[in-house]
CSV table of C-alpha atoms in Angstrom, one decimal:
chain,number,residue,atom,x,y,z
G,1,MET,CA,93.7,91.7,-29.7
G,2,GLN,CA,93.6,88.3,-31.3
G,3,LEU,CA,94.3,86.7,-28.0
G,4,THR,CA,91.4,88.5,-26.5
G,5,GLU,CA,89.0,87.5,-29.3
G,6,ARG,CA,90.3,83.9,-29.1
G,7,ALA,CA,89.7,83.9,-25.3
G,8,GLN,CA,86.3,85.3,-25.7
G,9,SER,CA,85.5,82.7,-28.4
G,10,MET,CA,86.7,79.9,-26.2
G,11,SER,CA,84.6,81.3,-23.3
G,12,TYR,CA,81.6,81.4,-25.6
G,13,THR,CA,82.2,77.9,-26.7
G,14,ALA,CA,82.6,76.6,-23.1
G,15,THR,CA,79.5,78.5,-22.1
G,16,ALA,CA,77.6,77.0,-25.0
G,17,ARG,CA,78.8,73.5,-24.1
G,18,VAL,CA,77.8,74.0,-20.4
G,19,TRP,CA,74.5,75.3,-21.6
G,20,ASP,CA,74.1,72.3,-23.9
G,21,ALA,CA,75.0,70.0,-21.0
G,22,THR,CA,72.6,71.7,-18.7
G,23,SER,CA,69.9,71.5,-21.3
G,24,THR,CA,70.6,67.9,-22.0
G,25,ALA,CA,70.6,67.1,-18.3
G,26,ALA,CA,67.4,69.0,-17.9
G,27,SER,CA,65.9,67.3,-20.8
G,28,SER,CA,67.0,63.9,-19.6
G,29,GLN,CA,65.6,64.7,-16.2
G,30,SER,CA,62.4,65.9,-17.7
G,31,THR,CA,62.2,62.8,-19.8
G,32,SER,CA,62.9,60.6,-16.8
G,33,THR,CA,60.4,62.4,-14.7
G,34,ALA,CA,57.7,62.2,-17.4
G,35,ALA,CA,58.4,58.6,-17.9
G,36,ALA,CA,58.3,57.9,-14.2
G,37,VAL,CA,55.0,59.9,-13.9
G,38,ALA,CA,53.6,58.1,-16.9
G,39,THR,CA,54.6,54.7,-15.5
G,40,SER,CA,53.2,55.6,-12.2
G,41,ASN,CA,49.9,56.8,-13.7
G,42,ALA,CA,49.7,53.7,-15.9
G,43,SER,CA,50.3,51.5,-12.8
G,44,GLN,CA,47.7,53.3,-10.8
G,45,ALA,CA,45.3,53.1,-13.7
G,46,THR,CA,45.9,49.3,-14.0
G,47,GLU,CA,45.4,48.8,-10.3
G,48,THR,CA,42.3,50.9,-10.4
G,49,GLN,CA,40.9,48.9,-13.3
G,50,HIS,CA,41.7,45.7,-11.5
G,51,ALA,CA,40.1,46.9,-8.4
G,52,PHE,CA,37.1,48.0,-10.4
G,53,ASN,CA,36.9,44.5,-12.0
G,54,ILE,CA,37.1,42.9,-8.6
G,55,THR,CA,34.4,45.2,-7.3
G,56,SER,CA,32.2,44.5,-10.3
G,57,THR,CA,32.6,40.8,-9.9
G,58,ALA,CA,31.8,40.9,-6.2
G,59,ASP,CA,28.8,43.1,-6.9
G,60,TYR,CA,27.5,40.7,-9.6
G,61,ALA,CA,27.9,37.7,-7.3
G,62,ALA,CA,26.1,39.6,-4.6
G,63,VAL,CA,23.3,40.5,-7.0
G,64,GLN,CA,23.0,36.9,-8.2
G,65,ALA,CA,22.9,35.6,-4.6
G,66,TYR,CA,20.3,38.1,-3.6
G,67,ALA,CA,18.2,37.3,-6.7
G,68,THR,CA,18.5,33.5,-5.9
G,69,GLN,CA,17.4,34.2,-2.3
G,70,GLN,CA,14.5,36.3,-3.4
G,71,TYR,CA,13.4,33.5,-5.9
G,72,ALA,CA,13.7,30.9,-3.2
G,73,GLU,CA,11.6,32.9,-0.8
G,74,ALA,CA,9.0,33.7,-3.5
G,75,LYS,CA,8.8,30.0,-4.4
G,76,GLN,CA,8.5,29.0,-0.8
G,77,ALA,CA,5.7,31.5,-0.3
G,78,GLU,CA,4.0,30.2,-3.4
G,79,LEU,CA,4.2,26.6,-2.2
G,80,SER,CA,2.9,27.6,1.2
G,81,VAL,CA,-0.1,29.3,-0.4
G,82,GLU,CA,-0.8,26.2,-2.5
G,83,ARG,CA,-0.4,23.9,0.5
G,84,LEU,CA,-2.8,26.1,2.5
G,85,GLU,CA,-5.4,26.1,-0.3
G,86,LEU,CA,-5.2,22.3,-0.6
G,87,THR,CA,-5.5,22.0,3.2
G,88,ASN,CA,-8.5,24.2,3.2
G,89,LYS,CA,-10.1,22.2,0.4
G,90,ILE,CA,-9.5,18.9,2.2
G,91,ARG,CA,-10.8,20.3,5.5
G,92,ALA,CA,-13.9,21.4,3.6
G,93,LEU,CA,-14.5,18.1,1.8
G,94,VAL,CA,-13.6,15.7,4.6
G,95,PRO,CA,-16.8,16.3,6.7
G,96,TRP,CA,-19.0,15.8,3.7
G,97,ALA,CA,-17.1,12.7,2.6
G,98,MET,CA,-17.4,11.2,6.1
G,99,LEU,CA,-21.1,12.1,6.2
G,100,ILE,CA,-21.7,10.5,2.8
G,101,THR,CA,-19.7,7.4,3.9
G,102,LEU,CA,-21.7,7.0,7.1
G,103,PHE,CA,-24.9,7.5,5.2
G,104,ILE,CA,-24.0,4.8,2.7
G,105,ALA,CA,-22.9,2.5,5.5
G,106,ALA,CA,-26.1,3.1,7.4
G,107,ILE,CA,-28.2,2.3,4.3
G,108,ALA,CA,-26.2,-0.9,3.8
G,109,LEU,CA,-26.5,-2.0,7.4
G,110,GLY,CA,-30.2,-1.2,7.5
G,111,ARG,CA,-30.8,-3.1,4.3
G,112,ASN,CA,-29.0,-6.2,5.6
G,113,TRP,CA,-30.8,-5.9,8.9
G,114,SER,CA,-34.2,-5.5,7.2
G,115,ARG,CA,-33.6,-8.6,5.0
G,116,PHE,CA,-33.9,-11.0,7.9
G,117,ARG,CA,-36.4,-11.4,10.6
G,118,VAL,CA,-36.6,-14.0,13.4
G,119,ILE,CA,-39.8,-15.9,13.6
G,120,HIS,CA,-40.5,-16.1,17.3
G,121,ARG,CA,-42.4,-19.2,18.3
G,122,ASP,CA,-44.9,-19.3,21.1
G,123,GLN,CA,-44.4,-21.3,24.3
G,124,TYR,CA,-45.5,-24.5,22.6
G,125,GLY,CA,-43.0,-24.1,19.8
G,126,ASP,CA,-45.6,-23.1,17.2
G,127,ALA,CA,-44.5,-20.5,14.7
G,128,PRO,CA,-47.1,-17.7,14.1
G,129,LEU,CA,-48.7,-17.2,10.7
G,130,LEU,CA,-47.2,-14.7,8.3
G,131,LEU,CA,-49.8,-12.5,6.7
G,132,ASN,CA,-49.1,-10.7,3.4
G,133,VAL,CA,-51.6,-7.9,3.6
G,134,VAL,CA,-50.8,-6.8,0.0
G,135,ASP,CA,-51.5,-10.1,-1.7
G,136,SER,CA,-53.8,-11.3,1.1
G,137,VAL,CA,-51.8,-14.5,1.6
G,138,ALA,CA,-51.2,-16.3,4.9
G,139,VAL,CA,-48.1,-18.4,5.3
G,140,ASP,CA,-47.5,-21.1,7.9
G,141,MET,CA,-43.8,-22.0,8.0
G,142,ASP,CA,-44.5,-25.1,10.0
G,143,ARG,CA,-46.4,-26.5,7.0
G,144,ASN,CA,-43.6,-25.8,4.6
G,145,PRO,CA,-42.1,-29.0,3.3
G,146,SER,CA,-38.7,-27.4,2.8
G,147,SER,CA,-36.5,-25.5,5.2
G,148,THR,CA,-36.3,-22.6,2.8
G,149,ALA,CA,-38.9,-21.0,0.6
G,150,GLY,CA,-38.9,-18.0,-1.7
G,151,LEU,CA,-39.7,-16.7,-5.1
G,152,GLN,CA,-36.8,-14.4,-6.1
G,153,ARG,CA,-33.7,-16.4,-5.4
G,154,GLN,CA,-32.8,-18.6,-8.4
G,155,ASP,CA,-31.4,-21.4,-6.3
G,156,LEU,CA,-34.8,-21.7,-4.5
G,157,LYS,CA,-36.6,-22.0,-7.8
G,158,GLN,CA,-34.4,-25.0,-8.6
G,159,LEU,CA,-35.6,-27.0,-5.6
G,160,PRO,CA,-37.7,-30.0,-6.4
G,161,LYS,CA,-41.4,-29.6,-6.6
G,162,PHE,CA,-43.4,-31.2,-3.8
G,163,SER,CA,-46.2,-33.5,-4.4
G,164,SER,CA,-49.5,-33.5,-2.6
G,165,THR,CA,-48.4,-36.6,-0.6
G,166,THR,CA,-45.4,-34.8,0.7
G,167,GLN,CA,-47.5,-31.8,1.7
G,168,GLU,CA,-49.9,-34.2,3.5
G,169,GLN,CA,-47.0,-35.7,5.5
G,170,VAL,CA,-45.7,-32.3,6.6
G,171,THR,CA,-49.2,-31.2,7.5
G,172,ALA,CA,-49.8,-34.4,9.6
G,173,ARG,CA,-46.5,-34.0,11.4
G,174,ASP,CA,-47.3,-30.3,12.2
G,175,GLN,CA,-50.7,-31.3,13.5
G,176,LEU,CA,-49.1,-33.9,15.7
G,177,LEU,CA,-46.6,-31.4,17.1
G,178,ASP,CA,-49.4,-28.9,17.7
G,179,MET,CA,-51.4,-31.5,19.6
G,180,SER,CA,-48.3,-32.6,21.6
G,181,SER,CA,-47.5,-29.0,22.5
G,182,ARG,CA,-51.1,-28.4,23.6
G,183,SER,CA,-51.0,-31.5,25.7
G,184,ARG,CA,-48.3,-29.9,27.9
G,185,SER,CA,-50.7,-27.3,28.9
G,186,LEU,CA,-53.1,-29.9,30.1
G,187,THR,CA,-50.9,-31.3,32.8
G,188,GLY,CA,-53.5,-31.2,35.5
G,189,ASP,CA,-56.5,-32.3,33.3
G,190,SER,CA,-56.1,-36.1,32.7
G,191,ALA,CA,-59.4,-36.4,30.8
G,192,ALA,CA,-58.4,-33.8,28.3
G,193,ARG,CA,-55.0,-35.4,27.9
G,194,LYS,CA,-56.6,-38.8,27.2
G,195,ALA,CA,-58.9,-37.3,24.6
G,196,LEU,CA,-56.0,-35.6,22.9
G,197,ALA,CA,-54.0,-38.8,22.9
G,198,ARG,CA,-57.0,-40.6,21.3
G,199,GLN,CA,-57.1,-37.9,18.7
G,200,ILE,CA,-53.5,-38.3,18.0
G,201,THR,CA,-53.9,-42.1,17.6
G,202,ASP,CA,-56.8,-41.7,15.2
G,203,SER,CA,-55.0,-39.0,13.1
G,204,ALA,CA,-54.3,-39.3,9.5
G,205,PHE,CA,-50.6,-39.5,10.2
G,206,LEU,CA,-50.9,-43.3,10.8
G,207,SER,CA,-52.6,-43.9,7.5
G,208,ALA,CA,-50.9,-46.4,5.3
G,209,SER,CA,-51.4,-44.2,2.3
G,210,ILE,CA,-48.7,-41.8,3.5
G,211,ASN,CA,-45.3,-42.9,2.3
G,212,PRO,CA,-42.2,-40.8,2.7
G,213,GLU,CA,-40.6,-39.7,-0.5
G,214,LEU,CA,-36.9,-39.1,-1.0
G,215,GLN,CA,-35.2,-37.3,-3.8
G,216,VAL,CA,-31.5,-36.9,-4.4
G,217,ILE,CA,-30.2,-33.5,-5.6
G,218,ASP,CA,-26.8,-32.3,-6.6
G,219,ILE,CA,-24.5,-31.3,-3.7
G,220,GLN,CA,-23.9,-27.9,-5.4
G,221,GLU,CA,-27.6,-27.2,-5.3
G,222,ALA,CA,-27.9,-28.3,-1.7
G,223,ARG,CA,-24.8,-26.5,-0.4
G,224,SER,CA,-26.5,-23.1,-0.3
G,225,LEU,CA,-29.3,-24.6,1.8
G,226,PHE,CA,-27.1,-26.0,4.5
G,227,MET,CA,-26.7,-22.6,6.1
G,228,ASP,CA,-30.4,-22.4,6.4
G,229,VAL,CA,-31.0,-25.9,7.6
G,230,MET,CA,-28.3,-26.3,10.2
G,231,PRO,CA,-29.2,-23.4,12.5
G,232,ARG,CA,-32.8,-24.6,12.5
G,233,ILE,CA,-31.8,-28.2,13.4
G,234,ILE,CA,-29.5,-26.9,16.2
G,235,GLU,CA,-32.3,-24.6,17.5
G,236,ASP,CA,-34.8,-27.5,17.5
G,237,ALA,CA,-32.4,-29.7,19.3
G,238,ILE,CA,-31.8,-27.1,22.0
G,239,GLU,CA,-35.5,-26.5,22.4
G,240,ALA,CA,-36.1,-30.2,22.7
G,241,GLU,CA,-33.5,-30.5,25.5
G,242,ILE,CA,-35.0,-27.5,27.3
G,243,ILE,CA,-38.5,-29.0,27.0
G,244,GLU,CA,-37.3,-32.4,28.3
G,245,GLU,CA,-35.6,-30.7,31.2
G,246,GLN,CA,-38.7,-28.7,32.0
G,247,GLU,CA,-40.8,-31.9,31.9
G,248,GLY,CA,-38.4,-33.7,34.1
G,249,ASP,CA,-38.6,-30.9,36.7
G,250,GLN,CA,-42.4,-30.9,36.6
G,251,LEU,CA,-42.4,-34.7,37.2
Protein backbone atom coordinates (compact mmCIF):
# COMPACT_ATOMS: atom_id res chain seq x y z
CA MET A 1 0.00 0.00 0.00
CA GLN A 2 2.81 2.33 0.88
CA LEU A 3 4.61 1.42 -2.32
CA THR A 4 1.54 2.20 -4.30
CA GLU A 5 1.10 5.60 -2.65
CA ARG A 6 4.75 6.37 -3.11
CA ALA A 7 4.57 5.42 -6.76
CA GLN A 8 1.53 7.58 -7.24
CA SER A 9 3.26 10.44 -5.44
CA MET A 10 6.29 10.15 -7.69
CA SER A 11 4.02 9.95 -10.71
CA TYR A 12 2.26 13.12 -9.60
CA THR A 13 5.59 14.82 -9.03
CA ALA A 14 6.87 13.82 -12.45
CA THR A 15 3.67 14.95 -14.04
CA ALA A 16 3.87 18.26 -12.24
CA ARG A 17 7.46 18.72 -13.34
CA VAL A 18 6.53 17.89 -16.93
CA TRP A 19 3.69 20.31 -16.68
CA ASP A 20 5.96 22.96 -15.27
CA ALA A 21 8.48 22.34 -18.03
CA THR A 22 5.75 22.49 -20.61
CA SER A 23 4.40 25.67 -19.09
CA THR A 24 7.87 27.16 -18.92
CA ALA A 25 8.53 26.21 -22.51
CA ALA A 26 5.20 27.59 -23.60
CA SER A 27 5.79 30.75 -21.62
CA SER A 28 9.27 31.10 -23.05
CA GLN A 29 7.95 30.51 -26.53
CA SER A 30 5.16 33.01 -25.95
CA THR A 31 7.63 35.53 -24.62
CA SER A 32 9.96 35.00 -27.57
CA THR A 33 7.08 35.24 -30.00
CA ALA A 34 5.78 38.38 -28.35
CA ALA A 35 9.24 39.92 -28.33
CA ALA A 36 9.77 38.99 -31.94
CA VAL A 37 6.39 40.40 -32.91
CA ALA A 38 7.04 43.56 -30.92
CA THR A 39 10.48 43.97 -32.50
CA SER A 40 9.03 43.38 -35.93
CA ASN A 41 6.25 45.86 -35.29
CA ALA A 42 8.71 48.42 -33.97
CA SER A 43 10.96 47.93 -36.99
CA GLN A 44 8.01 48.29 -39.31
CA ALA A 45 6.88 51.41 -37.46
CA THR A 46 10.38 52.89 -37.69
CA GLU A 47 10.61 52.14 -41.38
CA THR A 48 7.12 53.55 -41.90
CA GLN A 49 8.04 56.74 -40.03
CA HIS A 50 11.27 57.05 -42.00
CA ALA A 51 9.40 56.55 -45.25
CA PHE A 52 6.84 59.12 -44.12
CA ASN A 53 9.61 61.58 -43.30
CA ILE A 54 11.19 61.03 -46.70
CA THR A 55 7.82 61.46 -48.39
CA SER A 56 7.11 64.61 -46.40
CA THR A 57 10.52 66.07 -47.31
CA ALA A 58 10.01 65.27 -50.98
CA ASP A 59 6.52 66.78 -50.91
CA TYR A 60 7.79 69.97 -49.22
CA ALA A 61 10.59 70.31 -51.78
CA ALA A 62 8.11 69.80 -54.59
CA VAL A 63 5.79 72.41 -53.09
CA GLN A 64 8.68 74.86 -52.74
CA ALA A 65 9.78 74.26 -56.33
CA TYR A 66 6.23 74.71 -57.59
CA ALA A 67 5.81 77.90 -55.57
CA THR A 68 9.11 79.24 -56.94
CA GLN A 69 8.06 78.42 -60.47
CA GLN A 70 4.70 80.10 -59.97
CA TYR A 71 6.38 83.20 -58.54
CA ALA A 72 8.83 83.35 -61.46
CA GLU A 73 6.01 83.03 -63.97
CA ALA A 74 3.96 85.68 -62.17
CA LYS A 75 6.97 88.04 -62.04
CA GLN A 76 7.68 87.45 -65.71
CA ALA A 77 4.06 88.19 -66.57
CA GLU A 78 4.18 91.37 -64.47
CA LEU A 79 7.36 92.54 -66.20
CA SER A 80 5.84 91.77 -69.58
CA VAL A 81 2.80 93.88 -68.74
CA GLU A 82 4.98 96.77 -67.55
CA ARG A 83 7.15 96.52 -70.66
CA LEU A 84 4.07 96.51 -72.86
CA GLU A 85 2.66 99.57 -71.08
CA LEU A 86 5.97 101.42 -71.46
CA THR A 87 6.16 100.47 -75.14
CA ASN A 88 2.63 101.72 -75.70
CA LYS A 89 3.46 105.02 -74.00
CA ILE A 90 6.57 105.45 -76.12
CA ARG A 91 4.67 104.61 -79.29
CA ALA A 92 2.06 107.17 -78.32
CA LEU A 93 4.58 109.92 -77.50
CA VAL A 94 7.15 109.43 -80.28
CA PRO A 95 4.96 110.80 -83.12
CA TRP A 96 4.11 113.91 -81.09
CA ALA A 97 7.75 114.39 -80.09
CA MET A 98 8.85 114.10 -83.71
CA LEU A 99 6.13 116.51 -84.80
CA ILE A 100 7.14 119.07 -82.16
CA THR A 101 10.82 118.67 -83.07
CA LEU A 102 10.11 119.17 -86.76
CA PHE A 103 7.94 122.19 -85.95
CA ILE A 104 10.70 123.78 -83.86
CA ALA A 105 13.31 123.00 -86.53
CA ALA A 106 11.07 124.52 -89.21
CA ILE A 107 10.63 127.67 -87.13
CA ALA A 108 14.39 127.94 -86.56
CA LEU A 109 15.19 127.40 -90.25
CA GLY A 110 12.47 129.81 -91.31
CA ARG A 111 13.73 132.43 -88.89
CA ASN A 112 17.30 132.12 -90.13
CA TRP A 113 16.13 132.15 -93.73
CA SER A 114 13.98 135.23 -93.19
CA ARG A 115 16.84 137.14 -91.55
CA PHE A 116 18.82 137.48 -94.77
CA ARG A 117 17.81 138.68 -98.18
CA VAL A 118 19.96 139.08 -101.25
CA ILE A 119 19.82 142.51 -102.84
CA HIS A 120 19.66 141.73 -106.54
CA ARG A 121 21.28 144.39 -108.66
CA ASP A 122 20.14 145.37 -112.10
CA GLN A 123 22.08 144.82 -115.30
CA TYR A 124 24.18 147.91 -114.59
CA GLY A 125 25.16 146.84 -111.11
CA ASP A 126 22.89 149.31 -109.35
CA ALA A 127 21.17 148.09 -106.19
CA PRO A 128 17.46 148.88 -105.93
CA LEU A 129 16.08 151.15 -103.27
CA LEU A 130 14.82 149.58 -100.05
CA LEU A 131 11.56 151.13 -98.94
CA ASN A 132 10.33 150.88 -95.36
CA VAL A 133 6.60 151.31 -95.77
CA VAL A 134 6.04 151.46 -92.01
CA ASP A 135 8.40 154.34 -91.27
CA SER A 136 8.28 155.74 -94.83
CA VAL A 137 12.06 155.57 -95.21
CA ALA A 138 13.92 154.78 -98.45
CA VAL A 139 17.41 153.30 -98.22
CA ASP A 140 20.00 153.24 -101.00
CA MET A 141 22.74 150.78 -100.01
CA ASP A 142 25.03 152.15 -102.71
CA ARG A 143 25.11 155.42 -100.77
CA ASN A 144 26.00 153.71 -97.50
CA PRO A 145 29.56 154.64 -96.45
CA SER A 146 29.97 151.35 -94.55
CA SER A 147 29.60 147.79 -95.76
CA THR A 148 27.21 147.07 -92.91
CA ALA A 149 24.45 149.16 -91.42
CA GLY A 150 21.88 148.52 -88.75
CA LEU A 151 20.26 149.70 -85.54
CA GLN A 152 19.86 146.63 -83.34
CA ARG A 153 23.29 145.00 -83.31
CA GLN A 154 25.56 146.49 -80.67
CA ASP A 155 28.71 146.06 -82.75
CA LEU A 156 27.20 148.16 -85.52
CA LYS A 157 26.41 150.91 -83.06
CA GLN A 158 30.10 151.03 -82.16
CA LEU A 159 31.15 151.84 -85.71
CA PRO A 160 32.64 155.32 -86.16
CA LYS A 161 30.27 158.09 -87.12
CA PHE A 162 30.57 159.35 -90.67
CA SER A 163 30.99 162.99 -91.45
CA SER A 164 29.22 164.88 -94.20
CA THR A 165 32.45 164.87 -96.21
CA THR A 166 32.60 161.09 -96.14
CA GLN A 167 28.99 160.88 -97.24
CA GLU A 168 29.70 163.25 -100.11
CA GLN A 169 32.56 161.05 -101.26
CA VAL A 170 30.39 157.97 -101.24
CA THR A 171 27.60 159.77 -103.07
CA ALA A 172 30.00 161.06 -105.71
CA ARG A 173 31.45 157.62 -106.31
CA ASP A 174 27.98 156.11 -106.57
CA GLN A 175 26.98 158.72 -109.11
CA LEU A 176 30.10 158.02 -111.13
CA LEU A 177 29.35 154.32 -111.12
CA ASP A 178 25.77 154.99 -112.15
CA MET A 179 26.91 157.14 -115.05
CA SER A 180 29.53 154.58 -116.06
CA SER A 181 26.92 151.84 -115.98
CA ARG A 182 24.51 153.87 -118.06
CA SER A 183 27.22 154.59 -120.60
CA ARG A 184 27.37 150.89 -121.41
CA SER A 185 23.82 151.08 -122.64
CA LEU A 186 24.79 153.87 -125.05
CA THR A 187 27.19 151.81 -127.11
CA GLY A 188 25.70 152.83 -130.43
CA ASP A 189 25.06 156.51 -129.53
CA SER A 190 28.41 158.30 -129.58
CA ALA A 191 26.90 161.74 -128.92
CA ALA A 192 25.19 160.56 -125.76
CA ARG A 193 28.36 158.91 -124.60
CA LYS A 194 30.33 162.11 -125.09
CA ALA A 195 27.77 164.11 -123.16
CA LEU A 196 27.87 161.60 -120.36
CA ALA A 197 31.66 161.67 -120.33
CA ARG A 198 31.56 165.47 -120.11
CA GLN A 199 29.16 165.21 -117.21
CA ILE A 200 31.52 162.82 -115.43
CA THR A 201 34.42 165.20 -115.97
CA ASP A 202 32.50 168.12 -114.50
CA SER A 203 31.15 166.15 -111.55
CA ALA A 204 31.78 167.07 -107.97
CA PHE A 205 33.94 164.03 -107.49
CA LEU A 206 36.93 165.96 -108.91
CA SER A 207 36.46 168.81 -106.47
CA ALA A 208 39.54 169.56 -104.37
CA SER A 209 37.37 169.97 -101.28
CA ILE A 210 36.74 166.23 -101.10
CA ASN A 211 39.49 164.57 -99.14
CA PRO A 212 39.36 160.93 -98.10
CA GLU A 213 39.30 160.27 -94.38
CA LEU A 214 40.75 157.22 -92.68
CA GLN A 215 40.06 156.10 -89.17
CA VAL A 216 41.76 153.20 -87.40
CA ILE A 217 39.56 150.95 -85.26
CA ASP A 218 40.38 148.04 -82.99
CA ILE A 219 40.77 144.66 -84.70
CA GLN A 220 38.23 143.06 -82.37
CA GLU A 221 35.62 145.57 -83.49
CA ALA A 222 36.47 145.06 -87.14
CA ARG A 223 36.61 141.24 -86.98
CA SER A 224 32.82 140.87 -87.01
CA LEU A 225 32.64 143.05 -90.13
CA PHE A 226 35.08 141.00 -92.19
CA MET A 227 32.46 138.35 -92.95
CA ASP A 228 30.22 141.09 -94.33
CA VAL A 229 32.95 142.85 -96.33
CA MET A 230 34.80 139.96 -97.96
CA PRO A 231 31.84 138.37 -99.81
CA ARG A 232 30.92 141.77 -101.24
CA ILE A 233 34.50 142.44 -102.38
CA ILE A 234 34.70 139.03 -104.04
CA GLU A 235 31.33 139.55 -105.69
CA ASP A 236 32.38 142.98 -107.01
CA ALA A 237 35.61 141.52 -108.38
CA ILE A 238 33.73 138.72 -110.16
CA GLU A 239 31.20 141.18 -111.59
CA ALA A 240 34.04 143.44 -112.78
CA GLU A 241 35.70 140.52 -114.57
CA ILE A 242 32.41 139.52 -116.19
CA ILE A 243 31.79 143.09 -117.33
CA GLU A 244 35.30 143.38 -118.76
CA GLU A 245 34.86 140.11 -120.65
CA GLN A 246 31.52 141.31 -122.04
CA GLU A 247 33.07 144.60 -123.14
CA GLY A 248 35.93 142.72 -124.77
CA ASP A 249 33.47 140.53 -126.65
CA GLN A 250 31.51 143.57 -127.82
CA LEU A 251 34.65 145.30 -129.07
